[in-house]
Coordinates of C-alpha atoms and ligand atoms in Angstrom, one line a residue:
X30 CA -41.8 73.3 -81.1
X31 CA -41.1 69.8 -82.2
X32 CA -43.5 67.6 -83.1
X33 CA -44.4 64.3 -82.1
X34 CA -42.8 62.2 -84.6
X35 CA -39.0 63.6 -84.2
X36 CA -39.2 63.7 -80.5
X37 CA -36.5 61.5 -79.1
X38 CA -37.7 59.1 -77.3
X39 CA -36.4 60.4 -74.1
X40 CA -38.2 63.5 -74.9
X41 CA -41.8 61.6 -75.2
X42 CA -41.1 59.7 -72.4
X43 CA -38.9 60.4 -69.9
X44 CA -41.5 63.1 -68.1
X45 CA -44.1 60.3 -68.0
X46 CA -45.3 59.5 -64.7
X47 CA -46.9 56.7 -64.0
X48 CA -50.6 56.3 -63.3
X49 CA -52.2 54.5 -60.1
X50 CA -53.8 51.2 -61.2
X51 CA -57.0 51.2 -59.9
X52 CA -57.0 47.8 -58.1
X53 CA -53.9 49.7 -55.9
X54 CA -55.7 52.9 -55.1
X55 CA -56.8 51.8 -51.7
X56 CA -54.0 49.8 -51.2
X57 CA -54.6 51.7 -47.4
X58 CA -51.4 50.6 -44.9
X59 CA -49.3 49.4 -47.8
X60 CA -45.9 50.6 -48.5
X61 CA -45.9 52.5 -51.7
X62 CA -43.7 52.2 -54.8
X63 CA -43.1 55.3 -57.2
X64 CA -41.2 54.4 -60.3
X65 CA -40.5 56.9 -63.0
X66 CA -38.9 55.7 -66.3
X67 CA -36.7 57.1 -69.3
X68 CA -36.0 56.2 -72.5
X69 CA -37.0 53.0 -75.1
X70 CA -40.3 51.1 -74.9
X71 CA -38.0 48.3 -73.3
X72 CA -37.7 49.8 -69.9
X73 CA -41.2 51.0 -69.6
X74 CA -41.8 47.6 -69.9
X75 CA -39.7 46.3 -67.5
X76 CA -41.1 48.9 -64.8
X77 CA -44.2 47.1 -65.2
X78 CA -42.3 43.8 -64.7
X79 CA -41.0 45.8 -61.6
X80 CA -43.8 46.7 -60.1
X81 CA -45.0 43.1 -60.0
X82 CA -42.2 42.0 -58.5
X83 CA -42.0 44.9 -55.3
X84 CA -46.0 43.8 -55.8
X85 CA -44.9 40.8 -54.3
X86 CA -43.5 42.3 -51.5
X87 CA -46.3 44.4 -50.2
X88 CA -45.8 47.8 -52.3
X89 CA -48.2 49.3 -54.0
X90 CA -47.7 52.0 -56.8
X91 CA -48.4 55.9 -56.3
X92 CA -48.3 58.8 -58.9
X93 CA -47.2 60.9 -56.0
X94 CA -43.7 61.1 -55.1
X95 CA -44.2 62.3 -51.8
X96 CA -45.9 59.1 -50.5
X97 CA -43.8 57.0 -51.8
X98 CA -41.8 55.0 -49.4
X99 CA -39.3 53.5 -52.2
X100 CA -38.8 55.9 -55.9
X101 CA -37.3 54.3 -58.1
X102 CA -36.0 55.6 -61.2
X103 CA -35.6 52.9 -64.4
X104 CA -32.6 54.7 -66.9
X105 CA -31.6 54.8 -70.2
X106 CA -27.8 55.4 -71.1
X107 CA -28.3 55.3 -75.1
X108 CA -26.8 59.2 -75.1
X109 CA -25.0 61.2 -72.8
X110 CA -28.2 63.9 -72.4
X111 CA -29.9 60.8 -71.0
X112 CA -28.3 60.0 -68.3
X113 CA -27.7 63.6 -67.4
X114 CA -31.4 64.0 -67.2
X115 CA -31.5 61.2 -64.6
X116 CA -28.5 63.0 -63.0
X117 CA -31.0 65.9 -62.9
X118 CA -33.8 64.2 -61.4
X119 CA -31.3 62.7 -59.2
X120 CA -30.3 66.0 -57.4
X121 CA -34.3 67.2 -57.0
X122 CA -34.0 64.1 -54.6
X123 CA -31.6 65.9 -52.2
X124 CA -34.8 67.6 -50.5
X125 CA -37.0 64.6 -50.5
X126 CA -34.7 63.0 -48.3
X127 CA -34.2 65.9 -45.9
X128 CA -37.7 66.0 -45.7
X129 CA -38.5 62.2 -45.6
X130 CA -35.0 60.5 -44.4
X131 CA -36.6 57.0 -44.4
X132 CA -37.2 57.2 -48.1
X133 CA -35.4 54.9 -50.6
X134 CA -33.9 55.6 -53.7
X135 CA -33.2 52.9 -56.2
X136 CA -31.4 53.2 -59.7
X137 CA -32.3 50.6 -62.4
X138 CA -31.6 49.6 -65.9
X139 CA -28.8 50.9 -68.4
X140 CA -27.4 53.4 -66.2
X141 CA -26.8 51.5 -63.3
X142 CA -25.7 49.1 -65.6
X143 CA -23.0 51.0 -67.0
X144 CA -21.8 52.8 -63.7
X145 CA -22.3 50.1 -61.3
X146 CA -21.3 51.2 -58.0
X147 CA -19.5 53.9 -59.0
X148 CA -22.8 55.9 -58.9
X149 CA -23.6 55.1 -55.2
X150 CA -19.9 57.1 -55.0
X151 CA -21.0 59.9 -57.6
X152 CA -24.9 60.3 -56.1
X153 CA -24.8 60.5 -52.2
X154 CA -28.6 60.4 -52.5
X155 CA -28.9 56.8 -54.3
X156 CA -29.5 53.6 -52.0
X157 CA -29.8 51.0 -54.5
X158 CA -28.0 50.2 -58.0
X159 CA -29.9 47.5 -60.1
X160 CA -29.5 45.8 -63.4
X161 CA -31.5 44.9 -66.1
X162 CA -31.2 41.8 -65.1
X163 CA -31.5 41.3 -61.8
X164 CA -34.8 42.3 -61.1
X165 CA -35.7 39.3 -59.0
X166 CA -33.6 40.8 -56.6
X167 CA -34.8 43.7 -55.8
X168 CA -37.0 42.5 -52.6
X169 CA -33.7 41.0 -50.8
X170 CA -31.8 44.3 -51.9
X171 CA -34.0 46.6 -50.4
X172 CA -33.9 44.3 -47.3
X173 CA -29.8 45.2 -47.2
X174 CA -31.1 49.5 -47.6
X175 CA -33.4 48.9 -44.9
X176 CA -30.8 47.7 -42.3
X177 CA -29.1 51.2 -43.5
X178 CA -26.4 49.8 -46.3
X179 CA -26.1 50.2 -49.6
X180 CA -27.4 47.8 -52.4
X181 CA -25.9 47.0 -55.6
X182 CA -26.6 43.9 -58.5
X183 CA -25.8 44.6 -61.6
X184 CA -24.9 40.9 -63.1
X185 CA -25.9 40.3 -66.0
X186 CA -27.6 36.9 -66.7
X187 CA -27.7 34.7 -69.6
X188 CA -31.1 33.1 -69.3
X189 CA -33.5 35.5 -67.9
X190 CA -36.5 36.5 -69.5
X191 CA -39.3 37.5 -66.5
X192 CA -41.4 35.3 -68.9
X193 CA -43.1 33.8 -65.7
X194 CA -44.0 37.6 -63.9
X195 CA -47.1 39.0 -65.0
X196 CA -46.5 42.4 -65.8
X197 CA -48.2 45.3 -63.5
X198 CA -49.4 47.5 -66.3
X199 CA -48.6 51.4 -65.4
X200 CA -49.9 54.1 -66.7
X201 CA -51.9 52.3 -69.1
X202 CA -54.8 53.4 -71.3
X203 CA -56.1 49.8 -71.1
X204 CA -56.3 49.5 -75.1
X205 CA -52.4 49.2 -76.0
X206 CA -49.7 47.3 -74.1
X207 CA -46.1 46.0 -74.6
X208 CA -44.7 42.5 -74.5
X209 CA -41.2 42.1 -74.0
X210 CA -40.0 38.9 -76.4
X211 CA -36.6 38.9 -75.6
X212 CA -34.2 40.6 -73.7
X213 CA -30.2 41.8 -74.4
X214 CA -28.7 42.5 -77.5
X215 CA -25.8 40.4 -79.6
X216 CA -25.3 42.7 -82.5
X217 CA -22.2 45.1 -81.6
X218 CA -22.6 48.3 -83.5
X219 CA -20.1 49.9 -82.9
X220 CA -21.7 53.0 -81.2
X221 CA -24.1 51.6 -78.7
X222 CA -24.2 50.8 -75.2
X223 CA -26.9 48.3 -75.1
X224 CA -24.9 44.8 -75.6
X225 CA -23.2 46.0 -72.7
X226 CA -26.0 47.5 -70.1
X227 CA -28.4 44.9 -71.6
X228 CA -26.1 41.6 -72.1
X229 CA -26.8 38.8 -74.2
X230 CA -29.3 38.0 -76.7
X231 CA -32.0 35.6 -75.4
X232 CA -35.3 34.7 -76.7
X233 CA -38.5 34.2 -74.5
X234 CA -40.9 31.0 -74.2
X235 CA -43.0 31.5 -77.3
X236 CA -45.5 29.9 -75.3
X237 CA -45.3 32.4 -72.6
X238 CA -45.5 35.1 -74.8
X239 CA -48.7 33.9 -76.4
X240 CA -50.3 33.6 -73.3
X241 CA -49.8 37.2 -72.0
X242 CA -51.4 38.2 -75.1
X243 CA -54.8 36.3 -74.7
X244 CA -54.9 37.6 -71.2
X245 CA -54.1 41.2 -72.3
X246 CA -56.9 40.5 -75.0
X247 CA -59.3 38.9 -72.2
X248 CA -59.1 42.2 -69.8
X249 CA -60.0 44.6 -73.0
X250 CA -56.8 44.9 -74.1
X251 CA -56.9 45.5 -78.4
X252 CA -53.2 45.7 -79.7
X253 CA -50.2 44.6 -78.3
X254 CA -46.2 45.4 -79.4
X255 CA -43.7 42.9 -79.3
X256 CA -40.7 44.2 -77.7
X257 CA -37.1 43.4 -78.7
X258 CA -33.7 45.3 -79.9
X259 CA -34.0 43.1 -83.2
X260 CA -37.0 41.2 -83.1
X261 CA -36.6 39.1 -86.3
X262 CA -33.5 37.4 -84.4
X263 CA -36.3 36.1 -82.1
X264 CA -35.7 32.5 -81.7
X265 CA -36.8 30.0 -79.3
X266 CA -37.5 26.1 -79.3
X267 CA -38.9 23.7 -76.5
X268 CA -37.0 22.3 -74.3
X269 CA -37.3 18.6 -76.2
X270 CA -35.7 20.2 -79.4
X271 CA -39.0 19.2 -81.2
X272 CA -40.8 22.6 -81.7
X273 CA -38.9 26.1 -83.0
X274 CA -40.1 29.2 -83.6
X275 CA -38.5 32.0 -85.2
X276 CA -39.8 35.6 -85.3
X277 CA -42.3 34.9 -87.9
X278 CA -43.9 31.9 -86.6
X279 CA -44.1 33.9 -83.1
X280 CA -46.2 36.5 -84.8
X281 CA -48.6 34.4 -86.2
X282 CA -48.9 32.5 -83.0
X283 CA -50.2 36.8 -81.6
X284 CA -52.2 36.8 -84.8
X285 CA -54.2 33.9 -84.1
X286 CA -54.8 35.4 -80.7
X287 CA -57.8 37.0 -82.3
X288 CA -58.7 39.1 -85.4
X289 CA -59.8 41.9 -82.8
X290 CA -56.5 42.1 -81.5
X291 CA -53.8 44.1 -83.2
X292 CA -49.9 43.7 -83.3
X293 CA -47.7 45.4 -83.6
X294 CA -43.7 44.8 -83.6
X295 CA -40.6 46.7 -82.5
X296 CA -37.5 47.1 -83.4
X297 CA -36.4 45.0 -87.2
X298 CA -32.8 45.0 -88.0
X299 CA -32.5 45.9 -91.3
X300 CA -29.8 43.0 -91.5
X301 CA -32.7 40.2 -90.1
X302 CA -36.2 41.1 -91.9
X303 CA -37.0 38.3 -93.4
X304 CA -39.2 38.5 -96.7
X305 CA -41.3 35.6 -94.5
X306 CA -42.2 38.0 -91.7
X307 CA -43.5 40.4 -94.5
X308 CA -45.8 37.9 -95.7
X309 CA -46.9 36.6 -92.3
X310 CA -47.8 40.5 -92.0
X311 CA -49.8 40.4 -95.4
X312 CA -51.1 37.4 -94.6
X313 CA -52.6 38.5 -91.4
X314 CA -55.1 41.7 -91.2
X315 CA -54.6 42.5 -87.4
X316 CA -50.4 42.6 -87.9
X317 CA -50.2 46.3 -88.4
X318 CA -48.7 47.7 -91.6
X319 CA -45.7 49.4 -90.4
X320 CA -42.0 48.9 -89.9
X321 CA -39.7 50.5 -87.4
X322 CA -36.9 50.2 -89.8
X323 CA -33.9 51.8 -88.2
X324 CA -30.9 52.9 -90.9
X325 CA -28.3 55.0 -88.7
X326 CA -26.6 56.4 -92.1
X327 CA -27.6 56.2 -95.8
X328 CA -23.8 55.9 -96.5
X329 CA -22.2 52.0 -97.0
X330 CA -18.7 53.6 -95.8
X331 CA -20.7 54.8 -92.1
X332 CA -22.9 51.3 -92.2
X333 CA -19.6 49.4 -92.2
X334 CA -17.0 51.6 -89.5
X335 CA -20.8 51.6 -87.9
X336 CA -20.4 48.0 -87.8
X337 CA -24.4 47.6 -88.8
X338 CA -23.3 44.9 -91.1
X339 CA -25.6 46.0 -93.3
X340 CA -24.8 48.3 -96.8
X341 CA -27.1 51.2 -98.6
X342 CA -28.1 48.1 -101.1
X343 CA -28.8 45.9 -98.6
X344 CA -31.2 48.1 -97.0
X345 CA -32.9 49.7 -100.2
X346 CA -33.3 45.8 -101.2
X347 CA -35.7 45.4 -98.0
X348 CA -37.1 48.6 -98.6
X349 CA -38.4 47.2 -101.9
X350 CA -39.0 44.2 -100.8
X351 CA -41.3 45.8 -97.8
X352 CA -43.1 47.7 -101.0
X353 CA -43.3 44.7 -103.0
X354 CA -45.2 42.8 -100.9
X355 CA -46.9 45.1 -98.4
X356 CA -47.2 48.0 -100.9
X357 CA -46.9 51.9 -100.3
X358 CA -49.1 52.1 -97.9
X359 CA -46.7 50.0 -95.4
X360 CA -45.3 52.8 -92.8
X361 CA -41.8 53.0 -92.2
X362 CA -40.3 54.5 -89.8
X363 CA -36.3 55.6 -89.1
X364 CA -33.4 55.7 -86.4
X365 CA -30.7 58.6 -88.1
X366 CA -27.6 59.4 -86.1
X367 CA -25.8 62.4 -87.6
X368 CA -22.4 63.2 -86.9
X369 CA -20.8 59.7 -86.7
X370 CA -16.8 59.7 -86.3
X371 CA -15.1 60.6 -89.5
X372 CA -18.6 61.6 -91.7
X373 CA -18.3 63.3 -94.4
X374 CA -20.7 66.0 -96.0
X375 CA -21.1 63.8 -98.8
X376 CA -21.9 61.1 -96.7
X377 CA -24.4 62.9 -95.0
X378 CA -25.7 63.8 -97.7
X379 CA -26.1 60.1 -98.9
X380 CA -28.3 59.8 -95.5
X381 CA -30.6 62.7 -96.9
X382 CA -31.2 60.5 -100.8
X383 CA -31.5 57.5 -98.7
X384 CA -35.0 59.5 -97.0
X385 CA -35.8 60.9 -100.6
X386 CA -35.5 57.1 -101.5
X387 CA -37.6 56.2 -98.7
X388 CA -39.9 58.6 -97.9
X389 CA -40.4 57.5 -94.1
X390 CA -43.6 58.4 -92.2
X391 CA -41.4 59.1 -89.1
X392 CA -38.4 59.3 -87.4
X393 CA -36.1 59.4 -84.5
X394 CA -33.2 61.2 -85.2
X395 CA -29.8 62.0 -82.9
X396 CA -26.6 63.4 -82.8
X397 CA -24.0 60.8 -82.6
X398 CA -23.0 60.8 -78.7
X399 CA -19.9 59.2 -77.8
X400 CA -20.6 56.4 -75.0
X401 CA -17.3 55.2 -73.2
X402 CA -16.0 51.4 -73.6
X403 CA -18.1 50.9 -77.3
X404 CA -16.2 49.5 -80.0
X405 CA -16.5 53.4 -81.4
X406 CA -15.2 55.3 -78.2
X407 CA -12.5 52.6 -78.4
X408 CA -11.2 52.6 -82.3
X409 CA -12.4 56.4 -83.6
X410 CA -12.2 59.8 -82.8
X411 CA -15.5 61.5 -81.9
X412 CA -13.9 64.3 -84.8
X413 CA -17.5 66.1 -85.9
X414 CA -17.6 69.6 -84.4
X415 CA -21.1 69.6 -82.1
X416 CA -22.1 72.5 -84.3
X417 CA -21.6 70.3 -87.8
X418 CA -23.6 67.6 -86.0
X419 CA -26.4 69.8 -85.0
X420 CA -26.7 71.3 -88.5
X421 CA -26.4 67.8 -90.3
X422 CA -29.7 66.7 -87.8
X423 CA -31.2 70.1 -88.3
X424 CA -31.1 69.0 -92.0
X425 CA -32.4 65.1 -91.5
X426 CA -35.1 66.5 -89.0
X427 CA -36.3 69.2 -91.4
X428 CA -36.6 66.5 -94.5
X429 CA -38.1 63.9 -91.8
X430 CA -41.2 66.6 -91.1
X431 CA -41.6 67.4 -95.6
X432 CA -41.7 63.5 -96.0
X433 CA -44.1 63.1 -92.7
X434 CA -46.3 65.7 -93.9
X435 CA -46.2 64.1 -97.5
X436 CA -47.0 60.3 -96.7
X437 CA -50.0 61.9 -94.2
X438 CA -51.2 64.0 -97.3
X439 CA -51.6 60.5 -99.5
X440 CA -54.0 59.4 -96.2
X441 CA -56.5 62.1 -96.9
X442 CA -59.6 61.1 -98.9
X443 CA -59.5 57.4 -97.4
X444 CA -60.9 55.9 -94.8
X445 CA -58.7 54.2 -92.0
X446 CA -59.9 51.7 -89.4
X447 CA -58.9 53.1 -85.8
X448 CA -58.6 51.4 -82.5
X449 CA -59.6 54.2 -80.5
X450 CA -57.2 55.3 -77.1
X451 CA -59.0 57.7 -75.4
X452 CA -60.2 61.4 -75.5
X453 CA -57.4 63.7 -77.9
X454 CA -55.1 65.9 -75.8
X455 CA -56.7 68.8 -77.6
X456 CA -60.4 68.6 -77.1
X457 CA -62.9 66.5 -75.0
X458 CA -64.8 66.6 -77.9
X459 CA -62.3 64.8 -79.6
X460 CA -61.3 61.0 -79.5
X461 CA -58.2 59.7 -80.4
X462 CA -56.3 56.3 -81.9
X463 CA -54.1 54.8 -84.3
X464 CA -54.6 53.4 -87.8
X465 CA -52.7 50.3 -89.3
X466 CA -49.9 52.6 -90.2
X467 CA -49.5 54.1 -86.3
X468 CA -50.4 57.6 -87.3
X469 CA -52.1 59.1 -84.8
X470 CA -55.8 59.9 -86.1
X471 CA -58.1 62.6 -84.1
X472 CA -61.9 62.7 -85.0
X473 CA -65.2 63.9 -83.5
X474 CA -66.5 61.6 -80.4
X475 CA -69.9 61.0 -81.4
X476 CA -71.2 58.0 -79.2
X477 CA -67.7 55.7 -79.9
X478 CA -65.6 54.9 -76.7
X479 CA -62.3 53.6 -76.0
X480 CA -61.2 50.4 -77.1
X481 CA -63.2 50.5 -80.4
X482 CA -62.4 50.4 -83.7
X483 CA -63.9 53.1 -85.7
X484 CA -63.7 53.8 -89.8
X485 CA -62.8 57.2 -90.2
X486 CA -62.5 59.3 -93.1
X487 CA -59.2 61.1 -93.2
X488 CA -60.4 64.8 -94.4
X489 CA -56.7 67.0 -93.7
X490 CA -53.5 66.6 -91.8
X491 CA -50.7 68.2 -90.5
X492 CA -46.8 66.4 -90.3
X493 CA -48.3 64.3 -86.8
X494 CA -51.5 63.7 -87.0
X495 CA -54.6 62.8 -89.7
X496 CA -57.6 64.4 -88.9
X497 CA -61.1 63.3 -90.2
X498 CA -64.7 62.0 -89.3
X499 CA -66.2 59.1 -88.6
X500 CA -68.1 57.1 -91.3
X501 CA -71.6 56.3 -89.8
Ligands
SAM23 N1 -32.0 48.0 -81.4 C1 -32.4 49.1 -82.2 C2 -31.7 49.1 -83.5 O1 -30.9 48.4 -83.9 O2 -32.0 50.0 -84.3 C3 -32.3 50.4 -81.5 C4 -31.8 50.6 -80.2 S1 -31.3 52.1 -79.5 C5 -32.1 52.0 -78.0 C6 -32.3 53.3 -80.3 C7 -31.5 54.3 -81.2 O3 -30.6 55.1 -80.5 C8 -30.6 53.6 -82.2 O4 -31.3 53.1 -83.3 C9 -29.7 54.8 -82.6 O5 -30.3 55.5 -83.7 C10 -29.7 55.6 -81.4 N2 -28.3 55.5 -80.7 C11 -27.8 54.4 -80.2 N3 -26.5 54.7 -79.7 C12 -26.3 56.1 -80.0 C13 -25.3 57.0 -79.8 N4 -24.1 56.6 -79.2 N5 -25.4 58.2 -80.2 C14 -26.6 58.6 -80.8 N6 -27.6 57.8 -81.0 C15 -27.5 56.5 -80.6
SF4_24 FE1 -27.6 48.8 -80.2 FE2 -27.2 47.8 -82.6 FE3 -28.2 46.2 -80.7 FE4 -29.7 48.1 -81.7 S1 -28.9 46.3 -82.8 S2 -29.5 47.7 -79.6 S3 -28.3 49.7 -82.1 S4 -26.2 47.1 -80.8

């Protein structure tokens, strides 16, 4: 049984199904909208930016798949095992159809991306291939399916952001919620898709940004996460030139929100931290103490075919620096990939010092899978045997739970302040939240309620979770 921390994030997400908003329960008469989404924090977000727009158009959202007049199914084609699990999903649709012909069946994001028309060909079922980008179209789209054609819009744009749709929150907790900063990706490693399902870099209206998070804040809302593949590239200025803000200056503006509201950030480039985000984050009580600090490989030789334009120095340097100023109590958090064309053993094992270096809290850790058209599928040979892979992330996953287990032992004995998410999985007895560090901390109810932070005295642990008692 995996635990939670080195579950991919298809594997913690892609099963989620979305919640019915309450204000769209007795949407009685209306045409209903079920949207299921798969893998990063990116597209869940845009689902909700999805829903607002088929909002717009007189749908309202279900949990049940079987009412739905439109499913909709938002993918992810980081790995191969991703999209075969919407392939999966895809074929469970067959009956549906035979059993409801009028229902529609949409494929968005980095999937329909990549395959573009080609999967109306491959998947008889599918009525509708969208884009990342071309959200906005959706409601003219599904005019086309309803005449009885086929939809597709995959261009990608430029300039778009969604910055002016409010976002239909979906399955929300109504304690934690994302905002997406910016959109696309310009960095070109040489093994990922994402530059080409997601398009270019582009920066969102600071301004916009700022305001979803004092209206998140104003309907009870307590911590939001600023979405972007490499959020310290953020960069935006008004339209007259005369104001810019860069990634730090954007998190301050979310800090000054309110104390009672937490941030937190996703994903820093090793390549972009800047040492002035760290302070901002020191600076600041309610910017959470932790780092999603993706490395890929501890080995410079990897880093640079890799094209992360980054070396082992280079990243130790802002490990030290995140220790210097934010001290050991900052969390840090991995991406691995193990396997990558030409590795060696050695350099795998440079991958394993670079964790004893570290000592991450978590990580997400895959097996390099080849994805056609990147600059990798392109130049190298996908060379390491699938069993040599599996054993080298067997290896990183097994040092990965020691180190989790190790940083969550150094919790116990001190006492954490929690913004509380609802009643733990495991007991109704049982609340549970985050701390600063975004370890998951379970305690006893007592009279304390969702949405509140709580001190708690962290009293044992295992490798996912602290466990400890309120202090009254
Ligand atoms: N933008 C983020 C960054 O630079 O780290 C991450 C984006 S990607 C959605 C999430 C993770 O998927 C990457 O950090 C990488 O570890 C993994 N990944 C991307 N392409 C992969 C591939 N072809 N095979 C295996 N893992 C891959
Ligand atoms: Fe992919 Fe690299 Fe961009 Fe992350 S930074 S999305 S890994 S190209």
């Amino acid at each position: 049984m995996k635990t939670l921390e080195i579950l991919t994030p298809e594997d913690k997400q892609g099963i989620d199904l979305p919640r019915l908003l309450e204000d769209e329960q007795n949407a009685l008469g209306k045409k209903k909208l079920y949207i299921e989404s798969y893998g990063c924090q990116m597209n869940f977000s845009d689902s909700e930016i999805v829903a607002s727009i088929m909002r717009e158009k007189g749908f309202a959202t279900t949990s049940s798949i079987n009412e739905a007049d439109l499913v909709l199914l938002n993918t992810c084609a980081i790995r191969d095992n991703a999209e075969q699990k919407v392939r999966n999903r895809l074929s469970t649709f067959t009956s549906l159809k035979r059993r409801k012909p009028d229902t529609m069946i949409g494929v968005l994001g980095c999937m329909a991306e990549r395959l573009k028309a080609k999967l109306l060909e491959e998947e008889k079922v599918v009525d509708m291939v969208v884009g990342p980008d071309a959200y906005r179209d959706l409601p003219r789209l599904l005019d086309e399916v309803e005449t009885g054609q086929k939809a597709v819009n995959v261009f990608l744009s430029k300039e778009e952001t969604y910055a002016d749709i409010a976002p239909v929150r979906l399955n929300s907790n109504g304690v934690t919620a994302f905002i997406s900063i910016m959109r696309g990706c310009d960095n070109m490693c040489s093994f990922c898709v994402v530059p080409f399902t997601r398009g270019r870099e582009r920066s969102r209206d600071a301004y916009s940004v700022v305001q979803e998070a004092q209206d998140l804040f104003a309907q009870g809302y307590r911590e939001v996460t600023l979405l972007g593949q490499n959020v310290d590239s953020y960069k935006w200025a008004s339209e007259d030139g005369t104001e810019q803000v860069n990634f730090a200056g954007l998190l301050e503006k979310v800090a000054l929100v309110s104390p009672e509201l937490r941030v937190r950030f996703s994903t820093s480039h090793p390549k972009d931290i800047t040492d002035e985000v760290l302070y901002t984050m020191k600076k600041y009580d309610n910017v959470c103490n932790y780092i999603h600090l993706p490395a890929q490989s501890g080995n410079s030789r990897v880093l640079k075919i890799m094209n992360r334009t980054y070396d082992r120095e280079w990243y130790i340097n802002r490990v030290d620096a995140i220790r210097r100023i934010l001290g050991n109590d900052c969390g840090i958090s991995q991406d691995m990939i193990a396997g990558f064309c030409t590795e060696t053993e050695e350099e795998h094992r440079d991958t394993l010092t670079l964790m004893d270096y570290v000592k991450y809290d978590y990580g997400y850790m895959f097996a390099y899978s080849e994805r056609p058209g990147t600059p990798a599928a392109k130049k190298f040979v996908d060379d390491i045997p699938e069993d040599v892979k599996k054993r080298r992330l067997n290896e990183i996953i097994a040092l990965q739970q020691q180190h989790s287990l190790e940083r969550n032992q150094q919790a116990i004995g001190k006492v954490h302040k929690v913004l509380v998410e609802g009643t733990s999985k495991r007991s109704t007895e049982h609340l549970q939240g985050r701390n600063d560090q975004n370890k998951v901390v379970v305690f006893p109810k007592h009279n304390f309620t969702k949405g509140q932070y709580v001190n708690v005295l962290v009293t044992d642990c295992t490798a996912a979770t602290l466990l400890g008692e309120p202090v009254l």
